[in-house]
């Protein structure tokens, strides 16, 4: 009965510019015990991004080596760059009973769904694709060509939300944060994360 209950693995996806970074920043501030997995990428750092905090910034050769050495749980190409989840720390944290959040795009999310079926998949939707474009333009971290590429990816990604467990619309930010926290709480009680609880009840005297 003293066995540590495994943490829940949350996979969070949303089209670029939808506000997932903003929502997660607030959620993680309220819940510092959650482990946010820092991804590896070959994308160049944006102004203010720090290696090891926002991403591990790798060259293409370094990234491909990491993949060959089975160092990632999943990886994908997005708008011409590689992105991947370092394997070791995520599995270790889950074993320690820590909840873990992966902020990843849809191809990677589908790999996790297959290899780790207990993962809870949450998709954040924008109110509309037009509003998504306006948010990316306002954020101004990418040039017009990259913004156009990201917006054109968005509809394909939104279609993939049908394969997730939960969808949340980020229209009003405060409401979206509350909805996200409610979903995290509900995830604890999903059947796919309850087999240890059921076994404990069955074996208890
Ligand atoms: P992502 O991490 O999904 O790429 P960001 O969190 O960087 O997106 O958000 C993109 C932009 O939209 C940011 O400038 C952010 O301040 C803004 N934003 C986020 N949520 C909302 C919202 N509910 N309403 C209006 N603007 C928002
Ligand atoms: P950005 O360049 O805006 O930081 O991220 C682009 C996209 O890559 C986002 O949808 C983001 O969620 C996704 N992404 C970030 N890290 C990973 C990862 O480790 N694996 C996968 N598959 N996607 C990731």
Coordinates of N, CA and C and ligand atoms in Angstrom, one line a residue:
X1 N 0.8 -1.2 0.0 CA 0.0 0.0 0.0 C 0.9 1.3 0.0
X2 N 2.2 1.1 0.3 CA 3.0 2.3 0.3 C 3.6 2.6 -1.1
X3 N 3.2 1.8 -2.1 CA 3.7 2.1 -3.4 C 3.3 3.5 -3.9
X4 N 4.3 4.2 -4.5 CA 3.9 5.5 -5.0 C 3.0 5.4 -6.2
X5 N 2.0 6.2 -6.2 CA 1.1 6.2 -7.4 C 1.7 7.0 -8.5
X6 N 1.7 6.4 -9.7 CA 2.3 7.1 -10.8 C 1.7 8.5 -11.1
X7 N 2.5 9.4 -11.6 CA 1.9 10.7 -12.0 C 1.1 10.6 -13.3
X8 N 0.3 11.6 -13.6 CA -0.5 11.6 -14.8 C 0.4 12.4 -15.9
X9 N 0.4 11.8 -17.1 CA 1.1 12.4 -18.2 C 0.0 13.2 -19.0
X10 N 0.2 14.5 -19.0 CA -0.7 15.4 -19.8 C 0.0 15.8 -21.1
X11 N -0.7 15.7 -22.2 CA -0.2 16.2 -23.5 C -1.1 17.3 -23.9
X12 N -0.5 18.5 -24.1 CA -1.2 19.7 -24.4 C -0.8 20.2 -25.8
X13 N -1.8 20.3 -26.7 CA -1.5 20.8 -28.1 C -2.5 21.9 -28.4
X14 N -2.1 22.7 -29.3 CA -2.9 23.8 -29.8 C -2.2 24.4 -31.0
X15 N -2.9 25.0 -32.0 CA -2.2 25.7 -33.1 C -1.3 26.8 -32.5
X16 N -0.2 27.0 -33.1 CA 0.7 28.1 -32.7 C 0.0 29.4 -32.6
X17 N 0.1 30.1 -31.5 CA -0.5 31.4 -31.3 C -1.8 31.3 -30.6
X18 N -2.3 30.1 -30.3 CA -3.6 29.9 -29.7 C -3.6 30.4 -28.2
X19 N -2.4 30.4 -27.6 CA -2.4 30.8 -26.2 C -2.0 29.7 -25.2
X20 N -1.5 28.6 -25.7 CA -1.2 27.5 -24.8 C 0.0 27.9 -23.8
X21 N 1.0 28.6 -24.4 CA 2.1 29.1 -23.5 C 1.5 30.0 -22.4
X22 N 0.6 30.9 -22.7 CA 0.1 31.8 -21.7 C -0.7 31.0 -20.7
X23 N -1.5 30.1 -21.1 CA -2.4 29.3 -20.2 C -1.4 28.4 -19.3
X24 N -0.5 27.8 -19.9 CA 0.4 26.9 -19.1 C 1.2 27.7 -18.1
X25 N 1.7 28.9 -18.5 CA 2.5 29.7 -17.5 C 1.7 29.9 -16.3
X26 N 0.4 30.2 -16.4 CA -0.4 30.5 -15.2 C -0.7 29.3 -14.4
X27 N -1.0 28.2 -15.1 CA -1.3 26.9 -14.4 C -0.1 26.5 -13.6
X28 N 1.1 26.6 -14.2 CA 2.3 26.1 -13.6 C 2.7 27.0 -12.4
X29 N 2.4 28.3 -12.5 CA 2.6 29.2 -11.4 C 1.8 28.8 -10.2
X30 N 0.5 28.4 -10.5 CA -0.4 27.9 -9.4 C 0.0 26.5 -8.9
X31 N 0.6 25.7 -9.7 CA 0.9 24.3 -9.4 C 2.4 24.0 -9.6
X32 N 3.3 24.5 -8.8 CA 4.7 24.4 -9.1 C 5.2 22.9 -9.0
X33 N 4.4 22.0 -8.4 CA 4.8 20.6 -8.3 C 4.7 19.8 -9.6
X34 N 4.0 20.4 -10.6 CA 3.9 19.8 -11.9 C 5.2 19.9 -12.6
X35 N 5.6 18.9 -13.3 CA 6.9 18.9 -14.0 C 6.6 19.3 -15.5
X36 N 7.1 20.4 -16.0 CA 6.9 20.8 -17.4 C 8.1 20.3 -18.1
X37 N 7.9 19.4 -19.1 CA 9.0 18.9 -19.9 C 9.5 19.9 -20.9
X38 N 10.8 20.2 -20.8 CA 11.5 21.1 -21.7 C 11.9 20.2 -23.0
X39 N 11.4 20.7 -24.1 CA 11.7 19.9 -25.4 C 13.0 20.3 -26.0
X40 N 13.5 19.4 -26.9 CA 14.6 19.7 -27.7 C 14.1 20.2 -29.0
X41 N 14.8 21.1 -29.6 CA 14.4 21.6 -31.0 C 15.6 22.1 -31.8
X42 N 15.4 22.1 -33.1 CA 16.4 22.7 -34.0 C 16.0 24.1 -34.4
X43 N 14.9 24.6 -33.9 CA 14.5 26.0 -34.2 C 15.4 26.9 -33.5
X44 N 15.6 28.0 -34.1 CA 16.5 29.1 -33.5 C 15.8 29.7 -32.3
X45 N 16.5 30.1 -31.3 CA 15.9 30.8 -30.1 C 15.2 32.1 -30.5
X46 N 14.0 32.4 -30.0 CA 13.4 33.7 -30.2 C 14.1 34.6 -29.1
X47 N 13.9 35.9 -29.4 CA 14.5 36.9 -28.4 C 14.0 36.6 -27.0
X48 N 14.9 36.4 -26.1 CA 14.5 36.2 -24.7 C 14.4 34.7 -24.3
X49 N 14.4 33.8 -25.3 CA 14.4 32.4 -25.0 C 15.7 31.9 -24.5
X50 N 15.7 31.1 -23.4 CA 16.9 30.6 -22.8 C 17.1 29.1 -23.0
X51 N 18.3 28.7 -23.4 CA 18.6 27.3 -23.6 C 18.5 26.5 -22.3
X52 N 17.7 25.5 -22.3 CA 17.5 24.7 -21.0 C 16.3 25.1 -20.2
X53 N 15.7 26.3 -20.6 CA 14.5 26.8 -19.9 C 13.3 26.7 -20.8
X54 N 13.4 27.3 -22.0 CA 12.3 27.3 -23.0 C 12.4 26.0 -23.8
X55 N 13.6 25.7 -24.3 CA 13.9 24.6 -25.1 C 15.4 24.2 -24.8
X56 N 15.8 23.0 -25.2 CA 17.2 22.7 -25.5 C 17.4 22.9 -26.9
X57 N 18.2 23.9 -27.3 CA 18.4 24.3 -28.7 C 19.6 23.4 -29.2
X58 N 19.2 22.6 -30.2 CA 20.2 21.6 -30.8 C 20.4 21.9 -32.3
X59 N 21.6 21.5 -32.8 CA 21.8 21.5 -34.2 C 21.1 20.3 -34.8
X60 N 20.9 20.3 -36.1 CA 20.2 19.1 -36.7 C 21.0 17.8 -36.4
X61 N 22.3 17.9 -36.5 CA 23.1 16.7 -36.2 C 22.9 16.2 -34.8
X62 N 23.0 17.1 -33.8 CA 22.8 16.8 -32.4 C 21.4 16.1 -32.2
X63 N 20.4 16.7 -32.8 CA 19.0 16.2 -32.6 C 18.9 14.8 -33.2
X64 N 19.5 14.6 -34.4 CA 19.4 13.3 -35.0 C 20.1 12.2 -34.2
X65 N 21.2 12.6 -33.6 CA 21.9 11.7 -32.7 C 21.1 11.3 -31.5
X66 N 20.4 12.3 -30.9 CA 19.5 12.0 -29.8 C 18.4 11.0 -30.1
X67 N 17.9 11.2 -31.3 CA 16.8 10.3 -31.8 C 17.4 8.9 -32.0
X68 N 18.6 8.8 -32.6 CA 19.2 7.5 -32.9 C 19.5 6.7 -31.6
X69 N 19.9 7.5 -30.5 CA 20.2 6.9 -29.2 C 19.0 6.6 -28.4
X70 N 17.8 6.7 -29.0 CA 16.5 6.4 -28.3 C 16.3 7.4 -27.1
X71 N 16.8 8.6 -27.3 CA 16.7 9.6 -26.3 C 15.4 10.4 -26.2
X72 N 14.5 10.2 -27.2 CA 13.2 10.9 -27.2 C 12.0 10.0 -27.1
X73 N 11.0 10.5 -26.4 CA 9.7 9.7 -26.3 C 8.9 9.8 -27.5
X74 N 9.1 11.0 -28.2 CA 8.4 11.2 -29.5 C 9.1 12.4 -30.1
X75 N 9.0 12.5 -31.4 CA 9.5 13.7 -32.1 C 8.8 13.9 -33.4
X76 N 8.9 15.1 -33.9 CA 8.2 15.4 -35.2 C 8.9 16.6 -35.8
X77 N 8.6 16.8 -37.1 CA 9.0 18.0 -37.8 C 7.8 19.0 -37.8
X78 N 8.1 20.3 -37.6 CA 7.0 21.3 -37.6 C 7.6 22.5 -38.3
X79 N 6.9 22.9 -39.3 CA 7.4 24.1 -40.1 C 8.9 24.1 -40.3
X80 N 9.4 23.0 -40.7 CA 10.8 22.9 -41.1 C 11.8 22.7 -40.0
X81 N 11.4 22.5 -38.7 CA 12.3 22.2 -37.6 C 11.9 20.9 -36.9
X82 N 12.9 20.3 -36.3 CA 12.6 19.2 -35.4 C 12.2 19.6 -34.0
X83 N 11.3 18.9 -33.4 CA 11.0 19.1 -32.0 C 10.8 17.7 -31.4
X84 N 11.3 17.5 -30.1 CA 11.2 16.2 -29.5 C 11.2 16.3 -28.0
X85 N 10.6 15.3 -27.4 CA 10.5 15.2 -25.9 C 11.6 14.3 -25.3
X86 N 12.6 14.8 -24.6 CA 13.6 14.0 -24.0 C 13.0 12.9 -23.1
X87 N 13.4 11.7 -23.3 CA 12.7 10.5 -22.6 C 12.9 10.4 -21.1
X88 N 14.2 10.4 -20.7 CA 14.6 10.0 -19.4 C 13.9 10.7 -18.3
X89 N 13.9 12.0 -18.3 CA 13.4 12.8 -17.2 C 11.9 12.6 -17.0
X90 N 11.2 12.5 -18.2 CA 9.7 12.4 -18.1 C 9.3 11.1 -17.4
X91 N 10.0 10.0 -17.8 CA 9.6 8.7 -17.2 C 10.0 8.6 -15.8
X92 N 11.1 9.2 -15.4 CA 11.6 9.3 -14.1 C 10.6 10.1 -13.2
X93 N 10.1 11.2 -13.6 CA 9.2 12.0 -12.9 C 7.8 11.3 -12.7
X94 N 7.4 10.6 -13.7 CA 6.1 9.9 -13.6 C 6.2 8.8 -12.6
X95 N 7.4 8.1 -12.6 CA 7.6 7.0 -11.6 C 7.7 7.6 -10.2
X96 N 8.1 8.8 -10.0 CA 8.2 9.5 -8.7 C 6.9 10.0 -8.2
X97 N 5.8 9.8 -9.1 CA 4.5 10.3 -8.7 C 4.1 11.7 -9.1
X98 N 5.0 12.3 -9.9 CA 4.8 13.7 -10.3 C 4.0 13.7 -11.6
X99 N 3.1 14.7 -11.7 CA 2.3 14.9 -12.9 C 3.3 15.6 -13.9
X100 N 3.2 15.3 -15.2 CA 4.1 15.9 -16.2 C 3.2 16.4 -17.3
X101 N 3.7 17.6 -17.8 CA 3.0 18.2 -19.0 C 3.9 18.3 -20.2
X102 N 3.5 17.7 -21.3 CA 4.2 17.9 -22.5 C 3.4 18.9 -23.4
X103 N 4.1 19.9 -23.9 CA 3.4 20.9 -24.7 C 4.0 20.6 -26.1
X104 N 3.2 19.8 -26.9 CA 3.7 19.3 -28.2 C 2.7 19.4 -29.3
X105 N 3.1 19.3 -30.5 CA 2.2 19.3 -31.6 C 1.5 18.0 -31.9
X106 N 0.6 17.9 -32.8 CA -0.3 16.8 -32.9 C 0.3 15.5 -33.4
X107 N 1.3 15.5 -34.2 CA 2.0 14.2 -34.7 C 2.6 13.6 -33.5
X108 N 3.3 14.4 -32.7 CA 4.0 13.8 -31.5 C 3.0 13.3 -30.5
X109 N 1.9 14.1 -30.4 CA 0.8 13.7 -29.4 C 0.2 12.3 -29.8
X110 N 0.1 12.1 -31.1 CA -0.5 10.8 -31.5 C 0.5 9.6 -31.2
X111 N 1.8 9.9 -31.3 CA 2.9 8.9 -30.9 C 2.7 8.6 -29.5
X112 N 2.5 9.6 -28.6 CA 2.4 9.4 -27.2 C 1.1 8.6 -26.9
X113 N 0.1 8.9 -27.6 CA -1.2 8.2 -27.3 C -1.0 6.7 -27.6
X114 N -0.2 6.4 -28.6 CA 0.0 5.0 -28.9 C 0.9 4.3 -27.9
X115 N 2.0 5.0 -27.6 CA 3.0 4.3 -26.7 C 2.7 4.4 -25.2
X116 N 1.9 5.4 -24.9 CA 1.6 5.6 -23.4 C 0.1 5.9 -23.3
X117 N -0.8 4.9 -23.5 CA -2.2 5.1 -23.6 C -2.9 5.8 -22.4
X118 N -2.2 5.7 -21.2 CA -2.8 6.4 -20.0 C -2.7 7.9 -20.1
X119 N -1.9 8.4 -21.1 CA -1.7 9.9 -21.2 C -3.1 10.6 -21.4
X120 N -3.2 11.8 -20.9 CA -4.5 12.5 -21.1 C -4.2 13.6 -22.1
X121 N -4.9 13.6 -23.2 CA -4.6 14.6 -24.3 C -5.6 15.7 -24.2
X122 N -5.1 16.9 -24.1 CA -5.9 18.1 -24.1 C -5.6 19.0 -25.3
X123 N -6.6 19.5 -26.0 CA -6.4 20.4 -27.1 C -7.0 21.7 -26.8
X124 N -6.2 22.8 -27.0 CA -6.7 24.1 -26.9 C -7.1 24.7 -28.2
X125 N -8.3 25.1 -28.4 CA -8.8 25.7 -29.6 C -8.8 27.2 -29.6
X126 N -8.5 27.9 -30.7 CA -8.8 29.3 -30.8 C -10.2 29.6 -31.0
X127 N -10.8 30.8 -30.7 CA -12.2 31.1 -31.1 C -12.4 30.9 -32.6
X128 N -11.4 31.3 -33.4 CA -11.5 31.2 -34.9 C -10.1 31.2 -35.4
X129 N -9.9 30.9 -36.7 CA -8.6 30.9 -37.3 C -8.2 32.4 -37.6
X130 N -9.2 33.3 -37.8 CA -8.9 34.7 -38.0 C -8.3 35.3 -36.7
X131 N -8.9 34.9 -35.6 CA -8.4 35.4 -34.3 C -6.9 34.9 -34.0
X132 N -6.7 33.6 -34.4 CA -5.4 33.0 -34.3 C -4.3 33.8 -35.0
X133 N -4.7 34.2 -36.3 CA -3.7 35.0 -37.1 C -3.5 36.4 -36.4
X134 N -4.6 37.0 -35.9 CA -4.4 38.3 -35.2 C -3.5 38.1 -34.0
X135 N -3.6 37.0 -33.2 CA -2.7 36.9 -32.1 C -1.3 36.7 -32.5
X136 N -1.1 35.9 -33.5 CA 0.3 35.7 -34.0 C 0.9 37.0 -34.5
X137 N 0.1 37.8 -35.2 CA 0.6 39.1 -35.7 C 0.9 40.1 -34.5
X138 N 0.1 40.0 -33.5 CA 0.3 40.9 -32.3 C 1.5 40.4 -31.5
X139 N 1.7 39.1 -31.4 CA 2.8 38.6 -30.7 C 4.1 39.0 -31.4
X140 N 4.1 39.0 -32.7 CA 5.2 39.5 -33.6 C 6.6 38.9 -33.3
X141 N 6.5 37.5 -33.0 CA 7.8 36.8 -32.8 C 8.2 36.1 -34.1
X142 N 7.4 36.1 -35.1 CA 7.7 35.5 -36.4 C 7.5 36.5 -37.5
X143 N 8.2 36.3 -38.7 CA 7.9 37.2 -39.8 C 6.6 36.7 -40.5
X144 N 6.2 37.6 -41.5 CA 4.9 37.3 -42.2 C 4.8 35.9 -42.8
X145 N 5.9 35.5 -43.4 CA 5.9 34.2 -44.1 C 5.7 33.1 -43.1
X146 N 6.4 33.1 -42.0 CA 6.3 32.1 -41.0 C 4.9 32.1 -40.4
X147 N 4.3 33.3 -40.2 CA 3.0 33.4 -39.6 C 2.0 32.7 -40.6
X148 N 2.1 33.0 -41.9 CA 1.2 32.4 -42.9 C 1.3 30.9 -42.9
X149 N 2.6 30.4 -42.7 CA 2.8 28.9 -42.7 C 2.1 28.3 -41.5
X150 N 2.2 29.0 -40.3 CA 1.6 28.5 -39.1 C 0.1 28.5 -39.1
X151 N -0.4 29.6 -39.7 CA -1.9 29.7 -39.9 C -2.4 28.6 -40.8
X152 N -1.7 28.3 -41.8 CA -2.2 27.3 -42.8 C -2.1 25.9 -42.1
X153 N -1.1 25.7 -41.2 CA -1.1 24.4 -40.5 C -2.2 24.2 -39.5
X154 N -2.8 25.4 -39.1 CA -3.7 25.4 -37.9 C -5.0 24.6 -38.2
X155 N -5.6 24.7 -39.4 CA -6.8 24.0 -39.7 C -6.6 22.5 -39.6
X156 N -5.4 22.0 -40.2 CA -5.1 20.6 -40.1 C -5.0 20.1 -38.7
X157 N -4.3 20.9 -37.9 CA -4.2 20.6 -36.5 C -5.5 20.6 -35.7
X158 N -6.3 21.5 -36.0 CA -7.6 21.6 -35.3 C -8.5 20.3 -35.6
X159 N -8.4 19.9 -36.9 CA -9.0 18.6 -37.3 C -8.6 17.5 -36.4
X160 N -7.3 17.5 -36.0 CA -6.7 16.4 -35.2 C -7.3 16.4 -33.8
X161 N -7.9 17.5 -33.3 CA -8.4 17.6 -31.9 C -9.4 16.5 -31.7
X162 N -10.0 16.0 -32.7 CA -11.0 14.9 -32.5 C -10.4 13.7 -31.9
X163 N -9.1 13.5 -31.9 CA -8.5 12.4 -31.4 C -8.0 12.6 -29.9
X164 N -8.4 13.8 -29.4 CA -7.9 14.1 -28.0 C -9.0 13.7 -27.0
X165 N -8.7 13.8 -25.7 CA -9.7 13.5 -24.6 C -10.5 14.7 -24.3
X166 N -9.9 15.9 -24.3 CA -10.6 17.1 -24.0 C -10.3 18.2 -24.9
X167 N -11.3 19.1 -25.2 CA -11.0 20.4 -25.9 C -11.4 21.6 -25.1
X168 N -10.6 22.6 -25.1 CA -10.9 23.8 -24.3 C -10.8 25.0 -25.3
X169 N -11.8 25.9 -25.4 CA -11.7 27.1 -26.2 C -11.0 28.2 -25.5
X170 N -9.9 28.8 -26.0 CA -9.3 29.9 -25.4 C -9.8 31.2 -26.0
X171 N -11.0 31.6 -25.5 CA -11.6 32.9 -26.0 C -11.3 33.9 -24.8
X172 N -12.0 33.7 -23.7 CA -11.7 34.5 -22.5 C -10.6 33.8 -21.8
X173 N -9.5 34.4 -21.5 CA -8.3 33.8 -21.0 C -8.6 33.2 -19.6
X174 N -9.2 34.0 -18.7 CA -9.5 33.5 -17.3 C -10.3 32.3 -17.3
X175 N -11.3 32.3 -18.2 CA -12.2 31.1 -18.3 C -11.5 29.9 -18.8
X176 N -10.6 30.1 -19.8 CA -9.8 29.0 -20.3 C -8.9 28.4 -19.3
X177 N -8.3 29.2 -18.4 CA -7.4 28.7 -17.4 C -8.2 27.9 -16.4
X178 N -9.4 28.4 -16.0 CA -10.3 27.7 -15.1 C -10.7 26.3 -15.7
X179 N -11.0 26.4 -16.9 CA -11.4 25.1 -17.6 C -10.3 24.1 -17.6
X180 N -9.1 24.6 -17.9 CA -7.9 23.8 -18.0 C -7.7 23.1 -16.6
X181 N -7.8 23.9 -15.5 CA -7.6 23.3 -14.2 C -8.7 22.3 -13.9
X182 N -9.9 22.5 -14.3 CA -11.0 21.6 -14.1 C -10.7 20.3 -14.8
X183 N -10.2 20.4 -16.0 CA -9.9 19.2 -16.8 C -8.7 18.4 -16.1
X184 N -7.7 19.1 -15.6 CA -6.6 18.4 -14.9 C -7.2 17.6 -13.7
X185 N -8.1 18.2 -13.0 CA -8.6 17.5 -11.9 C -9.5 16.3 -12.3
X186 N -10.3 16.5 -13.3 CA -11.1 15.4 -13.8 C -10.3 14.2 -14.3
X187 N -9.1 14.5 -14.9 CA -8.3 13.5 -15.4 C -7.8 12.5 -14.4
X188 N -7.7 12.9 -13.2 CA -7.3 12.0 -12.1 C -8.3 10.8 -11.9
X189 N -9.6 11.1 -12.3 CA -10.6 10.1 -12.0 C -11.0 9.3 -13.3
X190 N -10.3 9.6 -14.4 CA -10.6 8.8 -15.6 C -10.2 7.3 -15.4
X191 N -11.0 6.5 -16.0 CA -10.7 5.0 -15.9 C -9.3 4.7 -16.2
X192 N -8.8 5.4 -17.3 CA -7.4 5.0 -17.7 C -6.3 5.4 -16.7
X193 N -6.7 6.2 -15.7 CA -5.7 6.5 -14.7 C -6.2 6.0 -13.3
X194 N -7.1 5.0 -13.3 CA -7.6 4.6 -12.0 C -7.4 3.1 -11.7
X195 N -6.6 2.4 -12.6 CA -6.5 0.9 -12.3 C -5.8 0.7 -11.0
X196 N -4.8 1.5 -10.6 CA -4.1 1.3 -9.3 C -5.1 1.4 -8.2
X197 N -6.0 2.4 -8.3 CA -7.0 2.7 -7.2 C -8.0 1.5 -7.1
X198 N -8.4 1.0 -8.3 CA -9.3 -0.1 -8.3 C -8.7 -1.4 -7.7
X199 N -7.4 -1.6 -8.1 CA -6.7 -2.8 -7.5 C -6.5 -2.6 -6.0
X200 N -6.2 -1.4 -5.5 CA -6.0 -1.2 -4.1 C -7.3 -1.5 -3.3
X201 N -8.5 -1.1 -3.9 CA -9.7 -1.3 -3.2 C -10.0 -2.8 -3.2
X202 N -9.7 -3.5 -4.3 CA -10.0 -5.0 -4.4 C -9.1 -5.8 -3.4
X203 N -7.9 -5.3 -3.2 CA -7.0 -6.1 -2.3 C -7.0 -5.6 -0.9
X204 N -7.7 -4.5 -0.6 CA -7.8 -4.0 0.8 C -8.7 -4.9 1.7
X205 N -8.3 -5.1 2.9 CA -9.1 -5.9 3.9 C -10.0 -5.0 4.6
Ligands
LIG1 P1 1.2 29.6 -28.1 O1 2.0 29.3 -26.9 O2 0.0 28.7 -28.3 O3 2.0 29.8 -29.4 P2 1.0 32.3 -26.8 O4 0.7 31.9 -25.4 O5 2.3 32.8 -27.1 O6 0.6 31.1 -27.9 O7 -0.2 33.4 -27.2 C1 -0.1 34.0 -28.5 C2 -0.5 35.5 -28.3 O8 -1.9 35.6 -28.0 C3 0.2 36.2 -27.1 O9 0.6 37.5 -27.5 C4 -0.8 36.1 -26.0 O10 -0.6 37.2 -25.1 C5 -2.1 36.3 -26.7 N1 -3.3 35.6 -26.0 C6 -3.3 34.4 -25.4 N2 -4.5 34.1 -24.9 C7 -5.3 35.1 -25.3 C8 -6.7 35.4 -25.2 N3 -7.6 34.5 -24.5 N4 -7.2 36.5 -25.7 C9 -6.4 37.4 -26.4 N5 -5.1 37.2 -26.6 C10 -4.5 36.0 -26.1
LIG2 P1 7.2 26.9 -31.3 O1 8.2 27.0 -32.4 O2 6.1 27.9 -31.4 O3 7.8 27.0 -29.9 O4 6.5 25.5 -31.3 C1 6.0 25.0 -32.5 C2 5.2 23.7 -32.3 O5 6.0 22.7 -31.8 C3 4.1 23.9 -31.2 O6 2.9 23.3 -31.6 C4 4.7 23.2 -30.0 O7 3.7 22.7 -29.1 C5 5.4 22.0 -30.7 N1 6.4 21.4 -29.9 C6 7.2 21.9 -28.9 N2 8.0 21.0 -28.3 C7 7.7 19.8 -29.0 C8 8.1 18.4 -28.8 O8 8.9 18.1 -27.9 N3 7.6 17.5 -29.6 C9 6.6 17.8 -30.6 N4 6.2 16.8 -31.3 N5 6.2 19.1 -30.7 C10 6.7 20.1 -29.9

